[in-house]
PDB file of C-alpha atoms in Angstrom:
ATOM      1  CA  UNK K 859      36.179  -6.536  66.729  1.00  0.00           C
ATOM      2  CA  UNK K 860      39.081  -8.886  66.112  1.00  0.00           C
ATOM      3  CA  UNK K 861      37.682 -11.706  64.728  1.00  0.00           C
ATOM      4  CA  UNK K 862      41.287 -12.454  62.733  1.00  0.00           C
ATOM      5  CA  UNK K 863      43.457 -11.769  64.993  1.00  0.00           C
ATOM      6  CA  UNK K 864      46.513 -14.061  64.546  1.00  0.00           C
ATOM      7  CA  UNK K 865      45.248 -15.805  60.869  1.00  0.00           C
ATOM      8  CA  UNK K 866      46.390 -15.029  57.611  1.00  0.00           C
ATOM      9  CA  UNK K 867      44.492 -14.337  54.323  1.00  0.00           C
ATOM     10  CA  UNK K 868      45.006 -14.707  50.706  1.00  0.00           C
ATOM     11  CA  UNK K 869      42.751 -12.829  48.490  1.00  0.00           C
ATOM     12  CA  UNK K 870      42.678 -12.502  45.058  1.00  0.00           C
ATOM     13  CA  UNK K 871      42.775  -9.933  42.686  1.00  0.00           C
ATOM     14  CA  UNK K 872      42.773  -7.651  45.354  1.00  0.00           C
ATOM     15  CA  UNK K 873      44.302  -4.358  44.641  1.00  0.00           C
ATOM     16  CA  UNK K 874      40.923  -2.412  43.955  1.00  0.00           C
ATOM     17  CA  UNK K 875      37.336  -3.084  44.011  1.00  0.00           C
ATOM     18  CA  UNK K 876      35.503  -6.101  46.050  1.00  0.00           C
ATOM     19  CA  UNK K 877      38.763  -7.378  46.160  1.00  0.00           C
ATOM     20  CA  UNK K 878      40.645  -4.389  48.233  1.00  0.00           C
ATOM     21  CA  UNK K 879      37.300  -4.164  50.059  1.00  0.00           C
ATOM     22  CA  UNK K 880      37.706  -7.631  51.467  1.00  0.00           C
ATOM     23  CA  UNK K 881      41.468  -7.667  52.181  1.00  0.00           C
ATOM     24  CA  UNK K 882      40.574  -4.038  53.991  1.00  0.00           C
ATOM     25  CA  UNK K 883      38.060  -5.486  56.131  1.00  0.00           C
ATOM     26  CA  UNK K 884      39.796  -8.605  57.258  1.00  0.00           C
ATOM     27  CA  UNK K 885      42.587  -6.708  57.846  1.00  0.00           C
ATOM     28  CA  UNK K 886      41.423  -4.502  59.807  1.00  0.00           C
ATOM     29  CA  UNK K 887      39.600  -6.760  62.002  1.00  0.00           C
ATOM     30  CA  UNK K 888      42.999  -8.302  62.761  1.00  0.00           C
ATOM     31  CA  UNK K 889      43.991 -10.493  60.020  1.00  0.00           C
ATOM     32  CA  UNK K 890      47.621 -10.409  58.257  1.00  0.00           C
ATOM     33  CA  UNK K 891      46.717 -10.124  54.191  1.00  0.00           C
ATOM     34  CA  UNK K 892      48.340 -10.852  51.207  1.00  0.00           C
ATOM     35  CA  UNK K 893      47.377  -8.671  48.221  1.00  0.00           C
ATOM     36  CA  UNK K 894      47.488  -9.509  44.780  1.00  0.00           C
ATOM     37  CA  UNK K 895      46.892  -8.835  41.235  1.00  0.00           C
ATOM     38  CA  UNK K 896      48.711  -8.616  37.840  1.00  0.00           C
ATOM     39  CA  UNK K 897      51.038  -5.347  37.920  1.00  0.00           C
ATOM     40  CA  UNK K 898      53.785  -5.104  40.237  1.00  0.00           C
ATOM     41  CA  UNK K 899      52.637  -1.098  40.319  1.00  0.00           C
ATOM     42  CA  UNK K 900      49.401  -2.067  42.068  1.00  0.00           C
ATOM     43  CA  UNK K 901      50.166  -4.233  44.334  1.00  0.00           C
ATOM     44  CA  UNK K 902      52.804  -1.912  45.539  1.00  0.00           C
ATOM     45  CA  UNK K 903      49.993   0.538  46.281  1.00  0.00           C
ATOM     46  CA  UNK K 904      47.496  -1.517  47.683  1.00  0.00           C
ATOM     47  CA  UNK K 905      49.978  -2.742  50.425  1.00  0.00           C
ATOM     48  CA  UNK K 906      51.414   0.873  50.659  1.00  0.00           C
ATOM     49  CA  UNK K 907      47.353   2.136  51.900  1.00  0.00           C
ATOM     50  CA  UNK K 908      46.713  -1.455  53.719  1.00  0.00           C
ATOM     51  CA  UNK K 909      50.218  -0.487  55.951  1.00  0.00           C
ATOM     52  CA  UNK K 910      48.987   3.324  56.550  1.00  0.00           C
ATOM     53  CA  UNK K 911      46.091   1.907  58.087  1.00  0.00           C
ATOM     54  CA  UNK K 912      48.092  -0.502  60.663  1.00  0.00           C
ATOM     55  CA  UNK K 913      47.487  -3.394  58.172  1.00  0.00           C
ATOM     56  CA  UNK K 914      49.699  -6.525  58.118  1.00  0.00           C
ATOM     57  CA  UNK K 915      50.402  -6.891  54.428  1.00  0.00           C
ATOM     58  CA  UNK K 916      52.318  -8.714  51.538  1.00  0.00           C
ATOM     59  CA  UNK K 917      51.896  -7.705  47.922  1.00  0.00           C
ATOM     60  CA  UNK K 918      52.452 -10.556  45.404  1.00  0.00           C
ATOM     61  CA  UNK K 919      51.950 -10.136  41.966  1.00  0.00           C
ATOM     62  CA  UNK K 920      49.699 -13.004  40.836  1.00  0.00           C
ATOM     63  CA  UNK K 921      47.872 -13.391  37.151  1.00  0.00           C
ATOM     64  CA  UNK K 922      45.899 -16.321  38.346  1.00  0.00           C
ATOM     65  CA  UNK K 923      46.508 -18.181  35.168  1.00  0.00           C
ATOM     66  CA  UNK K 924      49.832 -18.313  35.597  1.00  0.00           C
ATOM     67  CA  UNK K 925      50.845 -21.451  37.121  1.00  0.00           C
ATOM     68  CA  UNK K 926      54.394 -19.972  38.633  1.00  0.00           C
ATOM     69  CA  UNK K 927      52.474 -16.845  39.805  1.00  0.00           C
ATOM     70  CA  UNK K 928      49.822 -19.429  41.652  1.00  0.00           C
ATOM     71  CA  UNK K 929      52.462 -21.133  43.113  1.00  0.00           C
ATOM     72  CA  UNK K 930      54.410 -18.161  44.133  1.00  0.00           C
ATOM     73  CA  UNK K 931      51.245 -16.634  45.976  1.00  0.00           C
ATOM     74  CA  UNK K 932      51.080 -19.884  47.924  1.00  0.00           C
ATOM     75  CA  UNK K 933      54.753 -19.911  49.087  1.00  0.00           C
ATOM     76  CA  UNK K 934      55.487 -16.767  49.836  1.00  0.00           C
ATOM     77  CA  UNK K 935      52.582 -16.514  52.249  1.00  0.00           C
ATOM     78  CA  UNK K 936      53.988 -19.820  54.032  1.00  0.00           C
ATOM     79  CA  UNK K 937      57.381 -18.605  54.031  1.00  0.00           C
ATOM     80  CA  UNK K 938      56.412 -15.308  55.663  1.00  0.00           C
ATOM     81  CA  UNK K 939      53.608 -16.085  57.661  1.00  0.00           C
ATOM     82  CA  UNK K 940      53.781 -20.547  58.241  1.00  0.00           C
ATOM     83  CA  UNK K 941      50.135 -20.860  57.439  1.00  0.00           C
ATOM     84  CA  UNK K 942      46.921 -19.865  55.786  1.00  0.00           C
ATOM     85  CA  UNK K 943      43.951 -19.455  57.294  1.00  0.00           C
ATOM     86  CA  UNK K 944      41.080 -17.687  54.732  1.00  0.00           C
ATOM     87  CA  UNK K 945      41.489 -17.844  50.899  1.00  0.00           C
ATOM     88  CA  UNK K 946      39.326 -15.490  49.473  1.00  0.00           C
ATOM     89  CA  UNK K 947      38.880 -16.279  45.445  1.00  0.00           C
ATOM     90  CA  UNK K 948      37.673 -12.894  43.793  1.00  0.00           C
ATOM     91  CA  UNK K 949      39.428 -13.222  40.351  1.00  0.00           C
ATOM     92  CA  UNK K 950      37.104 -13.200  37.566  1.00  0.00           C
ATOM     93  CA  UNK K 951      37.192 -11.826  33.556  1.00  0.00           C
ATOM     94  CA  UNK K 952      34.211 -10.618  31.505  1.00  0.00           C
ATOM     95  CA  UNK K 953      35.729 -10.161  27.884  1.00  0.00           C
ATOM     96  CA  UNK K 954      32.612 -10.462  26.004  1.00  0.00           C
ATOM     97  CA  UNK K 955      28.842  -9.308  25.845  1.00  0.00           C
ATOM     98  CA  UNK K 956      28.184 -11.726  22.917  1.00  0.00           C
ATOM     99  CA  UNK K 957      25.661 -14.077  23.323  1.00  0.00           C
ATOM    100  CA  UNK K 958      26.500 -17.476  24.174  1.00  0.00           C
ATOM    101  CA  UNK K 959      25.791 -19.046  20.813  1.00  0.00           C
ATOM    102  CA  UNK K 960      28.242 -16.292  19.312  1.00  0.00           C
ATOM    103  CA  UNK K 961      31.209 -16.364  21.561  1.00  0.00           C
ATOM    104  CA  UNK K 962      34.276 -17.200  20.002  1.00  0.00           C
ATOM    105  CA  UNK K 963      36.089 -20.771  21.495  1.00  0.00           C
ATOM    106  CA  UNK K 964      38.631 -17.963  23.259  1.00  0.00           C
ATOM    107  CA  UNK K 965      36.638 -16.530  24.794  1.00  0.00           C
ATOM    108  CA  UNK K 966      34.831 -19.598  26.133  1.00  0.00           C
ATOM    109  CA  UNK K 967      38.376 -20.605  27.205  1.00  0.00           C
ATOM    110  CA  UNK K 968      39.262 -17.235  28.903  1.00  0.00           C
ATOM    111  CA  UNK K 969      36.269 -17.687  30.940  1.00  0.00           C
ATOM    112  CA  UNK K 970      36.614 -20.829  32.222  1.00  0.00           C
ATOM    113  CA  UNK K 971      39.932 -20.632  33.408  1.00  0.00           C
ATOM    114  CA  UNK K 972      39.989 -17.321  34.982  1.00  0.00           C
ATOM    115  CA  UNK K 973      36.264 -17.749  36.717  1.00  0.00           C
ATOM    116  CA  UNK K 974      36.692 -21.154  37.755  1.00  0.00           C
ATOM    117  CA  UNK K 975      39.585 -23.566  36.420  1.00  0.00           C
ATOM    118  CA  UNK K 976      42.066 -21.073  38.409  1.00  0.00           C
ATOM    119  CA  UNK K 977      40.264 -20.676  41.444  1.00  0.00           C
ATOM    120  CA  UNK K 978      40.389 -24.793  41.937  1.00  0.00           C
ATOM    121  CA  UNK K 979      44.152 -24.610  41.259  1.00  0.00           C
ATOM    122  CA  UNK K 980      44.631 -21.984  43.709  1.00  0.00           C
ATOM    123  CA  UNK K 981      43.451 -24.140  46.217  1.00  0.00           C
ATOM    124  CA  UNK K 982      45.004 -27.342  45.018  1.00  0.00           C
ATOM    125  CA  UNK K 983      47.990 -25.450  45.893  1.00  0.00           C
ATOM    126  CA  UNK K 984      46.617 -23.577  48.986  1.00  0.00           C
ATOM    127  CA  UNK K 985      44.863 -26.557  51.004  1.00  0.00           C
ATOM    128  CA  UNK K 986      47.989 -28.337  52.565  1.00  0.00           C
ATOM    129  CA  UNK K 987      48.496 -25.340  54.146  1.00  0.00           C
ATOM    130  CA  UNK K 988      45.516 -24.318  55.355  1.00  0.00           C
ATOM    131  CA  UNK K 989      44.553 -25.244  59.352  1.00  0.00           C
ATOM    132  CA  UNK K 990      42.144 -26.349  61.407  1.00  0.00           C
ATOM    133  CA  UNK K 991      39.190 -24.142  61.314  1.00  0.00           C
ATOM    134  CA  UNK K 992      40.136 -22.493  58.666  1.00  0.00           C
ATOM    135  CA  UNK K 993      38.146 -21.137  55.497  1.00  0.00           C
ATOM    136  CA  UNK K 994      37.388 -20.679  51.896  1.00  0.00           C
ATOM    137  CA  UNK K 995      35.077 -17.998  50.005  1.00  0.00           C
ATOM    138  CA  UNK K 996      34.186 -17.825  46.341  1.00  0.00           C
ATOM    139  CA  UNK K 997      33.202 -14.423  44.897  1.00  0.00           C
ATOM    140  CA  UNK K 998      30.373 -15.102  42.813  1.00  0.00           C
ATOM    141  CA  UNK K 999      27.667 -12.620  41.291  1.00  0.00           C
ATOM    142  CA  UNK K1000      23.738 -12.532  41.402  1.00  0.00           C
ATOM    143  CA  UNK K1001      23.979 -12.904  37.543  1.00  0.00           C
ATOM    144  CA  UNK K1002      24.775 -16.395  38.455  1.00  0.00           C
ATOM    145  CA  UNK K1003      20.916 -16.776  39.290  1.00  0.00           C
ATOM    146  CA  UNK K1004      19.637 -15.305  36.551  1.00  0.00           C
ATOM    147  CA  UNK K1005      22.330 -14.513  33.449  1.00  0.00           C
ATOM    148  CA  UNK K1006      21.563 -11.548  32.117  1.00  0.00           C
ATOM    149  CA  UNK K1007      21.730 -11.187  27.817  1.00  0.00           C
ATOM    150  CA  UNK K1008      24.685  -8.971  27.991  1.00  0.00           C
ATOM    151  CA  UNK K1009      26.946 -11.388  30.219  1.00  0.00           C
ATOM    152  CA  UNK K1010      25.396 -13.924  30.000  1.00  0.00           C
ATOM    153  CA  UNK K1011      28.526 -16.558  29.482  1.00  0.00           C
ATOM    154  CA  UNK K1012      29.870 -14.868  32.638  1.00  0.00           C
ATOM    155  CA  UNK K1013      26.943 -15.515  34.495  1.00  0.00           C
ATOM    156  CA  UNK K1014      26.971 -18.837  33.714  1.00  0.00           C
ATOM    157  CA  UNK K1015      30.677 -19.456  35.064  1.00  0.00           C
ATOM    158  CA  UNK K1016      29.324 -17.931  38.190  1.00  0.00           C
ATOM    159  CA  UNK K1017      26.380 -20.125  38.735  1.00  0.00           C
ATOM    160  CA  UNK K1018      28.978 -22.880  38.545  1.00  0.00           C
ATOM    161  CA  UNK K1019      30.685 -21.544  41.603  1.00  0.00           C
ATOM    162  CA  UNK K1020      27.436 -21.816  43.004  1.00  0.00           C
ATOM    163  CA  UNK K1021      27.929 -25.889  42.386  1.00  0.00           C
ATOM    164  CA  UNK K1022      31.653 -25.816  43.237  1.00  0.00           C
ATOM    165  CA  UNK K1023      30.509 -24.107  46.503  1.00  0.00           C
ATOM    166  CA  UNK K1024      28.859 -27.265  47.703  1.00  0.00           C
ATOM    167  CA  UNK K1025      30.952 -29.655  46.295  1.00  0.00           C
ATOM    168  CA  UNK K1026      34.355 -28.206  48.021  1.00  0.00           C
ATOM    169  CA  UNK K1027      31.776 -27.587  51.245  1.00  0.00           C
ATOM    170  CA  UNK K1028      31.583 -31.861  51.394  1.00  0.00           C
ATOM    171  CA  UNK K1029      35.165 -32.488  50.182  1.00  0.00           C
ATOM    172  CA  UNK K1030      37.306 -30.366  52.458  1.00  0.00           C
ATOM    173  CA  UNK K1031      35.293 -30.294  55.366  1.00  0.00           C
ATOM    174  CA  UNK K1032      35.119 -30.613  58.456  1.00  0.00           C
ATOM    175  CA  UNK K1033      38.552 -29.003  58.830  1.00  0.00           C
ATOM    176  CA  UNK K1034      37.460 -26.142  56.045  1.00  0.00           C
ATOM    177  CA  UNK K1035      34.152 -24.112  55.645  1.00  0.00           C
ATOM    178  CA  UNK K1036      33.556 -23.531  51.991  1.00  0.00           C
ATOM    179  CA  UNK K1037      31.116 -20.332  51.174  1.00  0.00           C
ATOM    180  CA  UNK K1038      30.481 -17.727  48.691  1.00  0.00           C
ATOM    181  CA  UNK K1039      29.215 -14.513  47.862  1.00  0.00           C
ATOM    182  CA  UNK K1040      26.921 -13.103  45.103  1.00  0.00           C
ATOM    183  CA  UNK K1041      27.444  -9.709  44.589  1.00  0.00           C
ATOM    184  CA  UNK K1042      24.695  -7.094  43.150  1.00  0.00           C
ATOM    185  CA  UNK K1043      25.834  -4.331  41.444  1.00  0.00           C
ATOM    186  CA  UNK K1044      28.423  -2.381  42.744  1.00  0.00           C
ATOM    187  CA  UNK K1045      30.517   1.084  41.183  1.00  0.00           C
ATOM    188  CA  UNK K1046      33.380  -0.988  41.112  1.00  0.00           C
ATOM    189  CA  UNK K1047      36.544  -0.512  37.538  1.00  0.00           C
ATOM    190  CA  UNK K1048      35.389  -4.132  36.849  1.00  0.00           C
ATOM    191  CA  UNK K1049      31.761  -2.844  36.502  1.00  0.00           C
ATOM    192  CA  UNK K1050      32.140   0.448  34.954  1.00  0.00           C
ATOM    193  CA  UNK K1051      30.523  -0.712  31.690  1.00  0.00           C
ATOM    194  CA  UNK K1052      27.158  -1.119  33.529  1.00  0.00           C
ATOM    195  CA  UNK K1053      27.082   1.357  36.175  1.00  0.00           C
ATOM    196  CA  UNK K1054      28.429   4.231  34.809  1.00  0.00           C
ATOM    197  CA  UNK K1055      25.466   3.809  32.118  1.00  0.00           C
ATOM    198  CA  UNK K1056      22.744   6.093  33.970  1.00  0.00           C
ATOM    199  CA  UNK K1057      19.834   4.909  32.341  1.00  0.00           C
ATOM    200  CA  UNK K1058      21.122   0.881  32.974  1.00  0.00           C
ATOM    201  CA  UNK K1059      21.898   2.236  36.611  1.00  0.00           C
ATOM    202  CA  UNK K1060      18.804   3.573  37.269  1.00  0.00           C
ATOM    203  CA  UNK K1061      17.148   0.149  36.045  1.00  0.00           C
ATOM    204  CA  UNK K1062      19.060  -1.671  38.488  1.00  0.00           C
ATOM    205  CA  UNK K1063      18.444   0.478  41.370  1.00  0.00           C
ATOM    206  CA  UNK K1064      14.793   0.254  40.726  1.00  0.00           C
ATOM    207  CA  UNK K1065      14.805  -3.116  40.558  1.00  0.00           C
ATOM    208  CA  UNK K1066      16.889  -3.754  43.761  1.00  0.00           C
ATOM    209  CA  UNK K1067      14.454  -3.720  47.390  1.00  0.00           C
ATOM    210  CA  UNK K1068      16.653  -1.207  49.030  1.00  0.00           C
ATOM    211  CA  UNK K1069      16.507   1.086  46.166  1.00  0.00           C
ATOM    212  CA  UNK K1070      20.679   1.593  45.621  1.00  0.00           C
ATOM    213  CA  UNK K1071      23.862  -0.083  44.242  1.00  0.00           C
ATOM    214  CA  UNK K1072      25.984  -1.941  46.628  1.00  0.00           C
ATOM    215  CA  UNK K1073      29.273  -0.854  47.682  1.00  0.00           C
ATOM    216  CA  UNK K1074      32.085  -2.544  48.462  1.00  0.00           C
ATOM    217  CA  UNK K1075      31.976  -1.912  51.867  1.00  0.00           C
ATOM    218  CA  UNK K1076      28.571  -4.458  51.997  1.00  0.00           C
ATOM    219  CA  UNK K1077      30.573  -6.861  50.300  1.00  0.00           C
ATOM    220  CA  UNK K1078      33.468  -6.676  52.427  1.00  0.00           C
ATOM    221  CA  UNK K1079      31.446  -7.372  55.155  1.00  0.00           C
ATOM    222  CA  UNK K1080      29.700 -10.514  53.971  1.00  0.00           C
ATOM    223  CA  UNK K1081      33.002 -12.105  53.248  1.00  0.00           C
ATOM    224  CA  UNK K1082      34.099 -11.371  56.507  1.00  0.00           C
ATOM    225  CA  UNK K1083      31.305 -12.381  58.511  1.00  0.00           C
ATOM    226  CA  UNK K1084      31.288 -16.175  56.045  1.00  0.00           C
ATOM    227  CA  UNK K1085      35.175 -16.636  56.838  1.00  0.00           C
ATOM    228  CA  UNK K1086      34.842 -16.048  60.789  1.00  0.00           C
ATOM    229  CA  UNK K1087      34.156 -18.015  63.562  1.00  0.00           C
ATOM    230  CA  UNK K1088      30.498 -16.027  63.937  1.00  0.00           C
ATOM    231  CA  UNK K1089      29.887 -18.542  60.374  1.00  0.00           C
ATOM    232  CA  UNK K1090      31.063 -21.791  62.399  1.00  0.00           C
ATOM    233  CA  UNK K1091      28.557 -24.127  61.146  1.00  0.00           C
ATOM    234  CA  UNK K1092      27.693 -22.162  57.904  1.00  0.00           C
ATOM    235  CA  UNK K1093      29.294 -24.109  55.058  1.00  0.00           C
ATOM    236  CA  UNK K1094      28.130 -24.862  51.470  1.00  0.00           C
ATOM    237  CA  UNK K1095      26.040 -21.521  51.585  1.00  0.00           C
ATOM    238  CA  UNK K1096      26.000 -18.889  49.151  1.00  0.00           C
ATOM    239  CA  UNK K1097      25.054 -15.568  50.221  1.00  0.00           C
ATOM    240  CA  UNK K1098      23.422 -13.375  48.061  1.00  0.00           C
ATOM    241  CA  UNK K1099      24.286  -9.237  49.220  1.00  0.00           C
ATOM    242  CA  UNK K1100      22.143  -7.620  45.595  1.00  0.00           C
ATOM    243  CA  UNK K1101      19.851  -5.219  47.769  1.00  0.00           C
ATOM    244  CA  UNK K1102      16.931  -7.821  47.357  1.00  0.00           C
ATOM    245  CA  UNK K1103      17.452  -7.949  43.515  1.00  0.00           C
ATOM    246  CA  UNK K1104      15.655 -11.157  42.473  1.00  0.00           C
ATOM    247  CA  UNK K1105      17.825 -14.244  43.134  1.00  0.00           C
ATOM    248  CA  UNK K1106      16.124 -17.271  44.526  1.00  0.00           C
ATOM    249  CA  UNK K1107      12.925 -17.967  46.824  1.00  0.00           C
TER     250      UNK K1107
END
């Protein structure tokens, strides 16, 4: 299928992980998709195995707190491509695995901005640009239903997107679909502190209906299926893709 043929897509930090996934799968289903993420190494090889694949891509090195790098992302897609079509907000930090009542103010800070102050930025700058039809998906996380003690401040920045989900859903509609998508568990650099633990992995596995970690590839596909037409008149949704780990009734 070609469900992207002719639209472009941002997607942030998207160089490995959920993040590659995504880009991978959109572009492959037609899409043209800018890359990004803090080291200029990276993104060079992200774009480099995007373009081996017939991929449309553009690397742009982007540390989502940086205001210039924000507003670089945004203008060299325009100036390349005219438009943007899908904005894909993956970015997140997990510094800590204090408890909430111990984490330092910096901390605090760091997670705000990166899990959520940034992502509204990004598309303060992105949604002049963005057409007709076009649409938005938040990365969130099934700890955002139920924060677990060992990220639990991250888990709570992730519920939020849960809120900002809806609220962008009412705002920037009916021209843009807003969505988002809790990930389970998945093998992923970002989550190497849980899942390379065997006895934590084993926990989660049992505790997931379908009896395994996700992969990136499930995610990939949820994000994809939420930004295309096949999602017309799915907006302010979250979907949850955690194996049936317990979420919500």
């Amino acid at each position: 299928m070609k469900r992207f043929q002719g639209k472009v897509a941002i997607v942030t930090a998207s160089t490995q992980g959920i993040g590659f996934g995504i880009a991978q799968r959109l572009g492959s289903e037609g899409a043209s998709v800018v890359v990004s993420s803090r080291k200029q190494s990276n993104v060079d090889e992200a774009v480099e195995k995007l373009r081996d694949q017939g991929i449309d891509a553009l690397g742009v090195v982007c540390h989502v707190s940086n205001a210039q790098h924000r507003k670089e992302l945004v203008e060299k897609t325009v100036q390349k491509y005219g438009h943007i079509d899908v904005v894909v907000l993956n970015a997140a930090a997990n510094p800590s695995v204090d408890n909430i009542l111990n984490t330092k103010e910096s901390v605090l800070d760091k997670l705000w901005e990166i899990n959520i102050k940034t992502s509204i930025l990004l598309l303060q700058a992105a949604a002049p640009h963005l057409r007709k039809g076009s649409s938005v998906i938040f990365i969130s996380s099934i700890a955002g239903y139920q924060p677990q003690q060992s990220m639990a401040m991250y888990g709570v920045t992730k519920t939020a997107l849960l809120g900002l989900t809806k609220a962008l859903s009412t705002e920037m509609g009916p021209e843009t679909r807003v969505n988002c998508v809790a990930p389970g568990f998945v093998p992923t650099h970002f989550a190497d502190f849980i899942t390379k633990n065997e006895v934590v992995r084993k926990t989660i596995e049992e505790r997931a209906a379908l009896g395994r970690l996700g992969t990136t590839g499930d995610m990939a596909a949820a994000a994809a299926f939420l930004a295309s037409d096949d999602a017309s008149y799915i907006t302010g949704e979250t979907l949850v893709v955690a194996g049936g780990m317990p979420s919500r009734l």
